[in-house]
GROMACS .gro file of N, CA and C in nm:
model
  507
    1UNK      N    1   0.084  -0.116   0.000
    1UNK     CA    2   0.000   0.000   0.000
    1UNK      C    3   0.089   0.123   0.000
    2UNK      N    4   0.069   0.225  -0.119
    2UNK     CA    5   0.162   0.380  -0.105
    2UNK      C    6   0.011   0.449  -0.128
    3UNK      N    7   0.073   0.521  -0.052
    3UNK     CA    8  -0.051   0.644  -0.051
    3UNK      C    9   0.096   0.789  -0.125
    4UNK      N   10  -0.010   0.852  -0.201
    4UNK     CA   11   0.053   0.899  -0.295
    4UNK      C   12  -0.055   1.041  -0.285
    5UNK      N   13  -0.014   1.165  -0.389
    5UNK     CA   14  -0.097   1.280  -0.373
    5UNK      C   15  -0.248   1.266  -0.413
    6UNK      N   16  -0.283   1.116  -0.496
    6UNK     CA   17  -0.396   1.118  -0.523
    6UNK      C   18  -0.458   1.059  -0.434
    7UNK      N   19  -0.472   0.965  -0.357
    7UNK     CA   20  -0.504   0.926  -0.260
    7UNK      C   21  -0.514   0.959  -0.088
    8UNK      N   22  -0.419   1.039  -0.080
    8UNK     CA   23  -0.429   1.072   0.067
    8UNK      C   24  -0.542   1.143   0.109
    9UNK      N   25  -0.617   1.243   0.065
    9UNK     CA   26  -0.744   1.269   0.103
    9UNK      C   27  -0.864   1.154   0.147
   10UNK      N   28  -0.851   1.049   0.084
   10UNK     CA   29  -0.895   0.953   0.086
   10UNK      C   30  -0.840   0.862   0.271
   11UNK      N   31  -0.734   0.886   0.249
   11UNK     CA   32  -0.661   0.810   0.397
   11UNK      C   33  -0.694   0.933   0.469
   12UNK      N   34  -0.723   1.002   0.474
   12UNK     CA   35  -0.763   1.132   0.570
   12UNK      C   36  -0.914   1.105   0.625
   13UNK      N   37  -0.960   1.106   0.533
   13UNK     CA   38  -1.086   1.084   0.509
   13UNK      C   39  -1.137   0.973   0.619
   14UNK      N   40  -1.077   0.852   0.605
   14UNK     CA   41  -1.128   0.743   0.661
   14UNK      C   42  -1.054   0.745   0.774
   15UNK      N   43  -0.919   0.782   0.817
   15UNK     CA   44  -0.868   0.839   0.969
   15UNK      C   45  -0.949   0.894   1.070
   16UNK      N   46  -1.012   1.007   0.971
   16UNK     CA   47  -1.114   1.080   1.061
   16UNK      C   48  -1.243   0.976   1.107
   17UNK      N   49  -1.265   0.909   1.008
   17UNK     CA   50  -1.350   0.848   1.074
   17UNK      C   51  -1.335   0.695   1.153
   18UNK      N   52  -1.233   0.701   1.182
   18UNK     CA   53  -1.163   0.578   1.256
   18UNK      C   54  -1.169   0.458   1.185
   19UNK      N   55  -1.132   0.444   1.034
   19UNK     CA   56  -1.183   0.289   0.975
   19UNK      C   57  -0.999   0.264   0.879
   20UNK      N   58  -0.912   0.346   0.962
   20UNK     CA   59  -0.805   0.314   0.912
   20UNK      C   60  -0.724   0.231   1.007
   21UNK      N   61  -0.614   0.107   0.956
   21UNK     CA   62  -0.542   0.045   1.014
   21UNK      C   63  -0.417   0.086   1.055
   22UNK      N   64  -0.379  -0.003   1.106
   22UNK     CA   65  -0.250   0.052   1.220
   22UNK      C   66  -0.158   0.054   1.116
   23UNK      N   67  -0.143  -0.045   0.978
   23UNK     CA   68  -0.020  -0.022   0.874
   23UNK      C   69  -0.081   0.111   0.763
   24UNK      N   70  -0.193   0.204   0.774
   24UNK     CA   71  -0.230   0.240   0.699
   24UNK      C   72  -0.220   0.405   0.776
   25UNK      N   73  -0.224   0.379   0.919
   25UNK     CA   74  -0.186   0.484   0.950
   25UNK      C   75  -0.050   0.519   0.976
   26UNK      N   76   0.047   0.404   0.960
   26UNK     CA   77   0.174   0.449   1.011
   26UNK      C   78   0.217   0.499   0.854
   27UNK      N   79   0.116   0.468   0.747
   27UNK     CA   80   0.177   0.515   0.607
   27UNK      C   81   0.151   0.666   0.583
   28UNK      N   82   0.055   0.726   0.637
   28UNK     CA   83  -0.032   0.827   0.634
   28UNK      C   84   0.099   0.892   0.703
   29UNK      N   85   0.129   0.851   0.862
   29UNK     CA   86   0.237   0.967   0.907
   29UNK      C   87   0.374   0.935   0.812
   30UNK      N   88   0.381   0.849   0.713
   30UNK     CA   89   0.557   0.862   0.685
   30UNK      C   90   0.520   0.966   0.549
   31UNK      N   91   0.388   0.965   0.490
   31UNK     CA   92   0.323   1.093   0.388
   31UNK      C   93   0.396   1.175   0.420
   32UNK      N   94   0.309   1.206   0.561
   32UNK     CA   95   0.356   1.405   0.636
   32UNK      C   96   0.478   1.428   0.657
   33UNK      N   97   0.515   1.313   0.636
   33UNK     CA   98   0.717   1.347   0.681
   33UNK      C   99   0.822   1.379   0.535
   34UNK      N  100   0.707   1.348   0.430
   34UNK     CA  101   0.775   1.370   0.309
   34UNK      C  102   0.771   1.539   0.244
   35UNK      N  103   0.807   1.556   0.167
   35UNK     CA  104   0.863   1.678   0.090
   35UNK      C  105   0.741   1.704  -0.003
   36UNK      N  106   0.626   1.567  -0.046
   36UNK     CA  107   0.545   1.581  -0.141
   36UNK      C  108   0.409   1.654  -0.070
   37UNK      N  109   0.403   1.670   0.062
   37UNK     CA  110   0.273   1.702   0.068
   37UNK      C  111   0.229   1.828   0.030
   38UNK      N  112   0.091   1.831  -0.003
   38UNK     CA  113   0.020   1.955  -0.077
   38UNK      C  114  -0.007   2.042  -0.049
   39UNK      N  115   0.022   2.177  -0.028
   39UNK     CA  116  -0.032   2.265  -0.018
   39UNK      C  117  -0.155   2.250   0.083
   40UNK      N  118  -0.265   2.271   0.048
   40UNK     CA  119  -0.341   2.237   0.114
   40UNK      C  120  -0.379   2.129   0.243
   41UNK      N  121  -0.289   2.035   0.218
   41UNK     CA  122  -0.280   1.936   0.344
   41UNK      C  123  -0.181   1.949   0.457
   42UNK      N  124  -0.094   2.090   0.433
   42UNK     CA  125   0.037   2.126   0.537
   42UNK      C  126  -0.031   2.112   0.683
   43UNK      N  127  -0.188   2.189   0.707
   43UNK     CA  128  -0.242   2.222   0.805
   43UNK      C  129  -0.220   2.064   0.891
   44UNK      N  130  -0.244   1.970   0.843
   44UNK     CA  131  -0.239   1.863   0.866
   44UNK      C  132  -0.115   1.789   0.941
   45UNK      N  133   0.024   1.814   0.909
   45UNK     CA  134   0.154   1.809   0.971
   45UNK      C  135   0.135   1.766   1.049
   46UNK      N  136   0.075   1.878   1.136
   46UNK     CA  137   0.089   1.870   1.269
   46UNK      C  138   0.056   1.793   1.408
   47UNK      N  139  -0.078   1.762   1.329
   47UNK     CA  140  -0.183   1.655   1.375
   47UNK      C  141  -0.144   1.508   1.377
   48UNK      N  142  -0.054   1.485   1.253
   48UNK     CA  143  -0.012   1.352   1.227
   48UNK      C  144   0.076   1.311   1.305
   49UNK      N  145   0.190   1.461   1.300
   49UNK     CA  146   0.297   1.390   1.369
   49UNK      C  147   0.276   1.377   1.532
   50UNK      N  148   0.198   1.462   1.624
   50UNK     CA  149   0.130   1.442   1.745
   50UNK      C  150   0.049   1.291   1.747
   51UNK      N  151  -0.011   1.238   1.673
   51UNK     CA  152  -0.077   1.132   1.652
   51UNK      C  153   0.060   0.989   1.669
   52UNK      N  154   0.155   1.060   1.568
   52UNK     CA  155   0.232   0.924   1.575
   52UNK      C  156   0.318   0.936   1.711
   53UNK      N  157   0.353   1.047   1.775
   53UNK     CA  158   0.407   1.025   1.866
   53UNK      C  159   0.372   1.013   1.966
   54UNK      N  160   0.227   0.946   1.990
   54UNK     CA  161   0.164   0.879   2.097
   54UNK      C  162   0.033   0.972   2.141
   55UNK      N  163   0.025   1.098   2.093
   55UNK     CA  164  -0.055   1.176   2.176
   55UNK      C  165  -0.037   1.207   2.329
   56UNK      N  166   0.115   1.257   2.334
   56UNK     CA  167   0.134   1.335   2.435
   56UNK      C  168   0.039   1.474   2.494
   57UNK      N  169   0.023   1.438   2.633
   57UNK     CA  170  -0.065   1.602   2.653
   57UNK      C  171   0.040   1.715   2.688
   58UNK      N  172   0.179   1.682   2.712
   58UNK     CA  173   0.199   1.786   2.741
   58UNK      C  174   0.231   1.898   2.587
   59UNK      N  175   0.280   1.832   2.535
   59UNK     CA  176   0.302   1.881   2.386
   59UNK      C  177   0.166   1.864   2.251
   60UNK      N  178   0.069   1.925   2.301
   60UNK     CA  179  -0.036   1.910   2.226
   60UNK      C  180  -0.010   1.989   2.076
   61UNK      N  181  -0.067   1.960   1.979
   61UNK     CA  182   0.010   2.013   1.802
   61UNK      C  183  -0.071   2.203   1.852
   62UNK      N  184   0.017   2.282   1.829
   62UNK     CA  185   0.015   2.416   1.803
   62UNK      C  186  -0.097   2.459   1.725
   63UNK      N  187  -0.178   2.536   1.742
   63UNK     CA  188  -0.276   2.545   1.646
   63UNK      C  189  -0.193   2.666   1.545
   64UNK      N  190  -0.249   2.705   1.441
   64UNK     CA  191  -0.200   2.783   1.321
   64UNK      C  192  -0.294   2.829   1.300
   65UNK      N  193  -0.438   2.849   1.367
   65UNK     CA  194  -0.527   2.983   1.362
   65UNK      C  195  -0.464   3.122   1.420
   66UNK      N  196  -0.504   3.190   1.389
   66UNK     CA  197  -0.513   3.327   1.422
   66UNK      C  198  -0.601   3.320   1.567
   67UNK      N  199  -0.508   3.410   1.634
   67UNK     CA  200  -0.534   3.428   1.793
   67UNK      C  201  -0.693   3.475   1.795
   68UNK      N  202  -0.765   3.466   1.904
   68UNK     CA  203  -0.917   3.530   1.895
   68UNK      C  204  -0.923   3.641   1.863
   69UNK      N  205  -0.864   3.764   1.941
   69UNK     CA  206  -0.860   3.871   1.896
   69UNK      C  207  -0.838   3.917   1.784
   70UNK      N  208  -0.750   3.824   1.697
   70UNK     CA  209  -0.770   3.883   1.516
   70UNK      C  210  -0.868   3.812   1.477
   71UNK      N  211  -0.971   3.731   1.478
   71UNK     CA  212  -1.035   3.693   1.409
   71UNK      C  213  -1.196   3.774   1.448
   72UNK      N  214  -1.156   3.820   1.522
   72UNK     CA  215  -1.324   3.902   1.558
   72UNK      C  216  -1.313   3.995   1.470
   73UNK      N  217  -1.381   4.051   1.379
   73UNK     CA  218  -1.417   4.120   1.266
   73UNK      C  219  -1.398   4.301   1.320
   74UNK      N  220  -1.375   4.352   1.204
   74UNK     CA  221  -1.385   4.464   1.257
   74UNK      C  222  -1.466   4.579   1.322
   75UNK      N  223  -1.598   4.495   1.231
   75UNK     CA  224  -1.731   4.559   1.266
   75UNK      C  225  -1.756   4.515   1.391
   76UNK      N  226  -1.749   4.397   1.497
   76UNK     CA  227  -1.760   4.410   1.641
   76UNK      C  228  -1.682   4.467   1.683
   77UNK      N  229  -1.566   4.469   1.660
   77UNK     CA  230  -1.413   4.594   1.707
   77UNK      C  231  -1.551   4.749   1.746
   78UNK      N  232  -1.535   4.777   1.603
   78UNK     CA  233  -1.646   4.886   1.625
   78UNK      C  234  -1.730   4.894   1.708
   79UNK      N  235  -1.837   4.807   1.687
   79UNK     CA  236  -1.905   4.830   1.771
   79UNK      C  237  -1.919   4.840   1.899
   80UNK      N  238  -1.809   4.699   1.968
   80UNK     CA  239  -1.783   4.725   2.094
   80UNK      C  240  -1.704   4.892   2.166
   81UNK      N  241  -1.636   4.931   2.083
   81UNK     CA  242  -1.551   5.070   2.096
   81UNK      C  243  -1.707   5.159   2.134
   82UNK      N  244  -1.811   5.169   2.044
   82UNK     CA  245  -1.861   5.260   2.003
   82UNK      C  246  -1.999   5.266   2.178
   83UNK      N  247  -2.018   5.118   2.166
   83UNK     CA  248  -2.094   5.109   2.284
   83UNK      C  249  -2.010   5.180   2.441
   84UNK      N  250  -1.866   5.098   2.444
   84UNK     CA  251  -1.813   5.144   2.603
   84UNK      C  252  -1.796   5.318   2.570
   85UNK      N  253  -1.799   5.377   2.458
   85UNK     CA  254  -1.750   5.545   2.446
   85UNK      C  255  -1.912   5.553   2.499
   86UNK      N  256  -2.037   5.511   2.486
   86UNK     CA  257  -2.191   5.536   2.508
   86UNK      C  258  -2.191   5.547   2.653
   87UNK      N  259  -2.146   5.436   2.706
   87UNK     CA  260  -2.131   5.402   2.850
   87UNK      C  261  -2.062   5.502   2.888
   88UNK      N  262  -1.948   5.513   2.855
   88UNK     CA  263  -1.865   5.631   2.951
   88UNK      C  264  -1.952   5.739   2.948
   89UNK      N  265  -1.964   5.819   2.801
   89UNK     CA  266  -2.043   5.928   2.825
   89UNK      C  267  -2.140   5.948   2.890
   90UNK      N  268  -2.260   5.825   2.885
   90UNK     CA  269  -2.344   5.861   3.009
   90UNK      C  270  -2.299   5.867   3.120
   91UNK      N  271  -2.221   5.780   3.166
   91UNK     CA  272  -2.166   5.810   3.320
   91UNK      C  273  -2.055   5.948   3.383
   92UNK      N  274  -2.074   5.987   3.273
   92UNK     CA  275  -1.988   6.119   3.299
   92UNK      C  276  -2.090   6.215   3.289
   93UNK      N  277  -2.176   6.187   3.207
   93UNK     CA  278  -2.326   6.302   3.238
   93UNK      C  279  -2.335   6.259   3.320
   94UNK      N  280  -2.384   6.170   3.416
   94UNK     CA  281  -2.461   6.154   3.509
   94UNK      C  282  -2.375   6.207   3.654
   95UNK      N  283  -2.277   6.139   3.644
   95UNK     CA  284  -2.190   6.191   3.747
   95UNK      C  285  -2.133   6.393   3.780
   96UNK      N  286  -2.176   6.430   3.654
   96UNK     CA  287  -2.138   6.561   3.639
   96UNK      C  288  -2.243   6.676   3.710
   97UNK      N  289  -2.353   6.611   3.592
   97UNK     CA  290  -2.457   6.683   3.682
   97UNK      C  291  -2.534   6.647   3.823
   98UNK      N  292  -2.469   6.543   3.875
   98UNK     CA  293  -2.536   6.465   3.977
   98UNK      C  294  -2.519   6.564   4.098
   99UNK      N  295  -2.680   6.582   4.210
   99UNK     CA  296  -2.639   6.665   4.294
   99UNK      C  297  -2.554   6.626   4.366
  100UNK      N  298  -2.465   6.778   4.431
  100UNK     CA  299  -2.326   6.691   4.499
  100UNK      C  300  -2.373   6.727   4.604
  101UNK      N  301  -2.477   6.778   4.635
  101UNK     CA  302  -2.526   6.797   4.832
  101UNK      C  303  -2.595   6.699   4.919
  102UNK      N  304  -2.609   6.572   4.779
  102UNK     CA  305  -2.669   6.480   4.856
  102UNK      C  306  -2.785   6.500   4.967
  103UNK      N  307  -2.864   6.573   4.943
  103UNK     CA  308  -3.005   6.615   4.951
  103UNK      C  309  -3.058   6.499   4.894
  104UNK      N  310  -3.218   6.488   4.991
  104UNK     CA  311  -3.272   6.410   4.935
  104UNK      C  312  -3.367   6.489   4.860
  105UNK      N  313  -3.454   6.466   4.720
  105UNK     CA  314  -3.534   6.503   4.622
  105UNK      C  315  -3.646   6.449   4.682
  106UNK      N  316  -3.786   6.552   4.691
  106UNK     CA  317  -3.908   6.521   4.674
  106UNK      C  318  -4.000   6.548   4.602
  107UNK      N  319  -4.064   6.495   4.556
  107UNK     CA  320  -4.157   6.523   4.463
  107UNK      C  321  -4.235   6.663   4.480
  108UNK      N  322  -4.280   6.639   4.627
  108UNK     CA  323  -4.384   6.661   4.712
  108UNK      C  324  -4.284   6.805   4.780
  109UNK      N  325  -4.170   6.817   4.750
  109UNK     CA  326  -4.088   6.965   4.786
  109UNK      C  327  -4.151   7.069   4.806
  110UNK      N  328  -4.187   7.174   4.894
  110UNK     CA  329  -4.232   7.276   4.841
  110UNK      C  330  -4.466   7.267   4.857
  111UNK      N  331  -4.474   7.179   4.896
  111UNK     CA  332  -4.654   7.180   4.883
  111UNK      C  333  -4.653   7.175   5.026
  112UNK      N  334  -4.768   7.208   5.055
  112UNK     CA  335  -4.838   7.273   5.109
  112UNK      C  336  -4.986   7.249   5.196
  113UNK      N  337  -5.050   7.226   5.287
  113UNK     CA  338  -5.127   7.194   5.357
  113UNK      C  339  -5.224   7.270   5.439
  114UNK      N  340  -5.348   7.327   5.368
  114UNK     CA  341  -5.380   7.441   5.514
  114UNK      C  342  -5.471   7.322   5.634
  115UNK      N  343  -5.492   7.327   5.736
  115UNK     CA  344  -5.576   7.257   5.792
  115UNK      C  345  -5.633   7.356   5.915
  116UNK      N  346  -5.746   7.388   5.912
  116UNK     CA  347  -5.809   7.466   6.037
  116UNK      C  348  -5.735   7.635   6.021
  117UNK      N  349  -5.719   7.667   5.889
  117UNK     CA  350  -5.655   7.804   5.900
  117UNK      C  351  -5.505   7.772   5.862
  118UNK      N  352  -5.460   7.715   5.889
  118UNK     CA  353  -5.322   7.652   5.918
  118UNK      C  354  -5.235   7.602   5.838
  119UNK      N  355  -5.126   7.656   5.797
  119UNK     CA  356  -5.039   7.611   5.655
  119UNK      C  357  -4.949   7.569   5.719
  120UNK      N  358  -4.916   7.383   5.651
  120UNK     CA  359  -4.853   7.321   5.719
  120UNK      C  360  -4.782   7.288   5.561
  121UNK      N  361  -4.607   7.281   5.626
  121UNK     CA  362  -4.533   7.309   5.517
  121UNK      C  363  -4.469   7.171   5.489
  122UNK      N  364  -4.412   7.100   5.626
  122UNK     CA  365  -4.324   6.988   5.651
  122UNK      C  366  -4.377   6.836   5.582
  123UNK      N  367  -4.327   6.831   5.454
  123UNK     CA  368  -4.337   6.721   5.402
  123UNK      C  369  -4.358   6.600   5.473
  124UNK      N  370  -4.294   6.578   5.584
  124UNK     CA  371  -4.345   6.440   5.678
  124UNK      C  372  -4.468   6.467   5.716
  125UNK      N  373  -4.507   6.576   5.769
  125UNK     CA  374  -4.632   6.627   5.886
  125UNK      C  375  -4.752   6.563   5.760
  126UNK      N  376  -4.739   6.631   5.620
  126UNK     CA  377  -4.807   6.666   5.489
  126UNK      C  378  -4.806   6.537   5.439
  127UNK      N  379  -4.742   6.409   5.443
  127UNK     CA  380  -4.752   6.326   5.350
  127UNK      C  381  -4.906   6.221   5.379
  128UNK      N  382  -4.947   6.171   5.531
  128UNK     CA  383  -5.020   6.124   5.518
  128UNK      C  384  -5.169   6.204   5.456
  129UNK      N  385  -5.182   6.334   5.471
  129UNK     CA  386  -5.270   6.369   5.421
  129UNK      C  387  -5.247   6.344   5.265
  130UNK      N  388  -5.202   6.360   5.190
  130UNK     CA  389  -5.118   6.350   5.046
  130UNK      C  390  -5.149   6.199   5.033
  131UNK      N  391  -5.117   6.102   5.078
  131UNK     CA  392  -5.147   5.960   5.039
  131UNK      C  393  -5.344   5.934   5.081
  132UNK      N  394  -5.381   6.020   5.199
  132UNK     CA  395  -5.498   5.990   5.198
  132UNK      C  396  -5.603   6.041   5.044
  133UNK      N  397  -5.565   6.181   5.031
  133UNK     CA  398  -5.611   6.232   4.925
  133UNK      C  399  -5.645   6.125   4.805
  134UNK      N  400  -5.483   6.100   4.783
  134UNK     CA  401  -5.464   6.005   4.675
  134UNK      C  402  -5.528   5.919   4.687
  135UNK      N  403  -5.569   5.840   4.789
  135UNK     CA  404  -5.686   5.703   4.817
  135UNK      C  405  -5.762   5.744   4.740
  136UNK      N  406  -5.852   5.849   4.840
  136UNK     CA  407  -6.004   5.958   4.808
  136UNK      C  408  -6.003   5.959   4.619
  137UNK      N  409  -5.854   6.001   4.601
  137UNK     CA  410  -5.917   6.041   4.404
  137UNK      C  411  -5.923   5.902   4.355
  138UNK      N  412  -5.838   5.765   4.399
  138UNK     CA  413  -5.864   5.655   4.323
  138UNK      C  414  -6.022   5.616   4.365
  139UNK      N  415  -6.100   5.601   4.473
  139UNK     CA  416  -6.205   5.525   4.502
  139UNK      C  417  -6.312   5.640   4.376
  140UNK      N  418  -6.275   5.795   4.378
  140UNK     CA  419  -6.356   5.844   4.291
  140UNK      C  420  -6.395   5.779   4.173
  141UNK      N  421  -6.244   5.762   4.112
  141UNK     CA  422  -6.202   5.701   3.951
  141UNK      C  423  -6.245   5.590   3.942
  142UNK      N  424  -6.244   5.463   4.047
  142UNK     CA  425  -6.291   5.360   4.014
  142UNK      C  426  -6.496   5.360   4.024
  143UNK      N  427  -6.552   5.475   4.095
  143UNK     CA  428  -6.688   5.467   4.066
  143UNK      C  429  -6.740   5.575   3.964
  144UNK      N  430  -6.667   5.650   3.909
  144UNK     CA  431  -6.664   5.681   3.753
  144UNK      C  432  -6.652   5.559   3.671
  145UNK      N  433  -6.564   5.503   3.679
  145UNK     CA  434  -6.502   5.370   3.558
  145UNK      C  435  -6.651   5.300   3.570
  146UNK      N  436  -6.690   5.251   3.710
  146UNK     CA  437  -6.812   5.177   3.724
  146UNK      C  438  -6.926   5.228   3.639
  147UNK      N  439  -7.021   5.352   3.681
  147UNK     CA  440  -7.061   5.405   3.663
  147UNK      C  441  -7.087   5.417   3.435
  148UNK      N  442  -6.935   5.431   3.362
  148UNK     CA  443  -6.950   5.417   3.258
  148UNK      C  444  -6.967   5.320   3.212
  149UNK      N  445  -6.909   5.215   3.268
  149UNK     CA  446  -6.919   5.094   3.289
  149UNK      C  447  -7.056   5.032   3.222
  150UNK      N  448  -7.109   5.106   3.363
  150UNK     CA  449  -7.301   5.066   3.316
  150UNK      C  450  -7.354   5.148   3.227
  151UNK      N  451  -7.302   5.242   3.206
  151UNK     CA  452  -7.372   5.367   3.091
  151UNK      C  453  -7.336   5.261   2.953
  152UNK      N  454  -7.215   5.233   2.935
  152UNK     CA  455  -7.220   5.172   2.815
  152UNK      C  456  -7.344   5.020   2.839
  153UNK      N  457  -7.334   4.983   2.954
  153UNK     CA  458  -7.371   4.862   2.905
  153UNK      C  459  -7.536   4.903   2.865
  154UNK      N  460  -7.600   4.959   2.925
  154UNK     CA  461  -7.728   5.058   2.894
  154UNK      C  462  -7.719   5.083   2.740
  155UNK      N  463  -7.650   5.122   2.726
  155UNK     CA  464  -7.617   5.169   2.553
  155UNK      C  465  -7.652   5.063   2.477
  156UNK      N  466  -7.580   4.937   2.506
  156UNK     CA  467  -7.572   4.837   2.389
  156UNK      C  468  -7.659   4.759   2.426
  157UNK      N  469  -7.798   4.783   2.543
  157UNK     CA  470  -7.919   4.711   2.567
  157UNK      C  471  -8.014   4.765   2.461
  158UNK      N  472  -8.012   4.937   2.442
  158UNK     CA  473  -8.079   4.996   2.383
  158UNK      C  474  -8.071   4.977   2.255
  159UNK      N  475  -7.960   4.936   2.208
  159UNK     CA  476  -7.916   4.988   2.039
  159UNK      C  477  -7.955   4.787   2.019
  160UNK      N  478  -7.953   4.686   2.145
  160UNK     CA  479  -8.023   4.579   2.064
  160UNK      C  480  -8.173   4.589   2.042
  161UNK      N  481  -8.242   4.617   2.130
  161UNK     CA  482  -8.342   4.717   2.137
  161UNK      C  483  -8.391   4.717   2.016
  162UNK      N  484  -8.343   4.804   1.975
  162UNK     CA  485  -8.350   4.916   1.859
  162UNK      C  486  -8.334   4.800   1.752
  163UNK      N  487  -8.259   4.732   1.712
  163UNK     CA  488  -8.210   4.681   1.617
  163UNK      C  489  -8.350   4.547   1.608
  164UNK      N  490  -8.365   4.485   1.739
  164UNK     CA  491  -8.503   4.408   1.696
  164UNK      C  492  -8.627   4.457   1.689
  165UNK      N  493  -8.663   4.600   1.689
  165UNK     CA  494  -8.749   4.682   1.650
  165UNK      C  495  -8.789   4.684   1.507
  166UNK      N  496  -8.650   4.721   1.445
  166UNK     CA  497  -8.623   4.740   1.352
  166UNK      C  498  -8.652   4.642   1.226
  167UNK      N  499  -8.618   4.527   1.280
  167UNK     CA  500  -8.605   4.370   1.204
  167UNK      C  501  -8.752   4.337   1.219
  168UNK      N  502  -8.837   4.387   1.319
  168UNK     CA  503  -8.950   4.319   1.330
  168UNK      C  504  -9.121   4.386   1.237
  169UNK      N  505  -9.012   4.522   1.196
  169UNK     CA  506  -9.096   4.607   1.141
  169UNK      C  507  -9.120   4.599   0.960
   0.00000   0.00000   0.00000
C-alpha cells in the first residue's frame, strides 16, 4: 500500500473516521514526513505527527489559527468601541450633573397643607394627608369607571333594542 498525492485525502478521510489500520496509519504519518505534501494538506503536519508520537498532553500540536482577537471582525471591534464610548459618556453626564449635596429630592418639595386656618409646610407632617387624598381620588375614579361601565352597558341594551325593533318592522 503507497498512498501517494492522489489518494491521501482519501486516507484522511477514513482516519477521521476511525476505519483506518494501524499499517495504513503508520503510512499516512511517513506521507507528512515527506517533501510531497500539498499545499493544502500542510495544516495537517501537525496533527499527524502528534498522533504518531503517541498523543502526548503535554506537547499538544500548536494550532496555526489566528489568535481570537484577530479573528473578531472589525465591525464588532467597532461596535464594541462605540458602545463602552456610550457608556462612559453617560456616566460622565450623570456623574457631572449629579447633585453633589446629597439632599434628598421630593416630589412633594415645596406643597403645602392648610388645615383649620393653618399652613402646614413639613413634608413628613403633609404626606399622610397627600397619600390619603390620593386614596379619596382613586375610590372616585374607580366609581366613575363603574358608573360608565353601566352607561355603556345601557347603551348596547338599547341599540339591541332598537335593532329588533327594527327587524320586526
Amino acid at each position: 500500500m503507497e498512498i501517494t498525492n492522489k489518494n491521501i485525502e482519501e486516507y484522511i478521510q477514513r482516519f477521521m473516521e476511525g476505519e483506518t489500520t494501524n499499517a495504513e496509519e503508520q503510512a499516512i504519518y511517513r506521507f507528512f514526513h515527506t517533501e510531497e505534501v500539498p499545499e493544502h494538506l500542510k495544516p495537517y503536519t501537525d496533527m499527524f505527527a502528534w498522533y504518531e508520537e503517541g498523543m502526548p498532553e503535554e506537547t499538544l500540536p500548536k494550532s496555526k489559527t489566528r489568535p481570537l482577537w484577530k479573528r473578531i471582525p472589525l465591525e464588532l471591534w467597532s461596535m464594541g468601541i462605540a458602545a463602552m464610548l456610550v457608556i462612559g459618556i453617560g456616566l460622565g453626564i450623570v456623574l457631572s450633573f449629579g447633585d453633589s449635596t446629597n439632599e434628598e429630592w421630593s416630589c412633594y418639595e415645596g406643597s403645602y397643607v392648610e388645615v383649620n386656618g393653618k399652613r402646614i409646610t413639613d413634608v413628613e407632617a403633609i404626606m399622610p394627608i397627600i397619600l390619603e387624598t390620593l386614596a379619596e381620588a382613586e375610590e372616585i375614579e374607580k366609581g366613575i369607571e363603574k358608573r360608565l361601565a353601566e352607561a355603556r352597558h345601557k347603551e348596547e341594551e338599547i341599540e339591541k333594542r332598537e335593532e329588533i325593533t327594527l327587524k320586526t318592522d
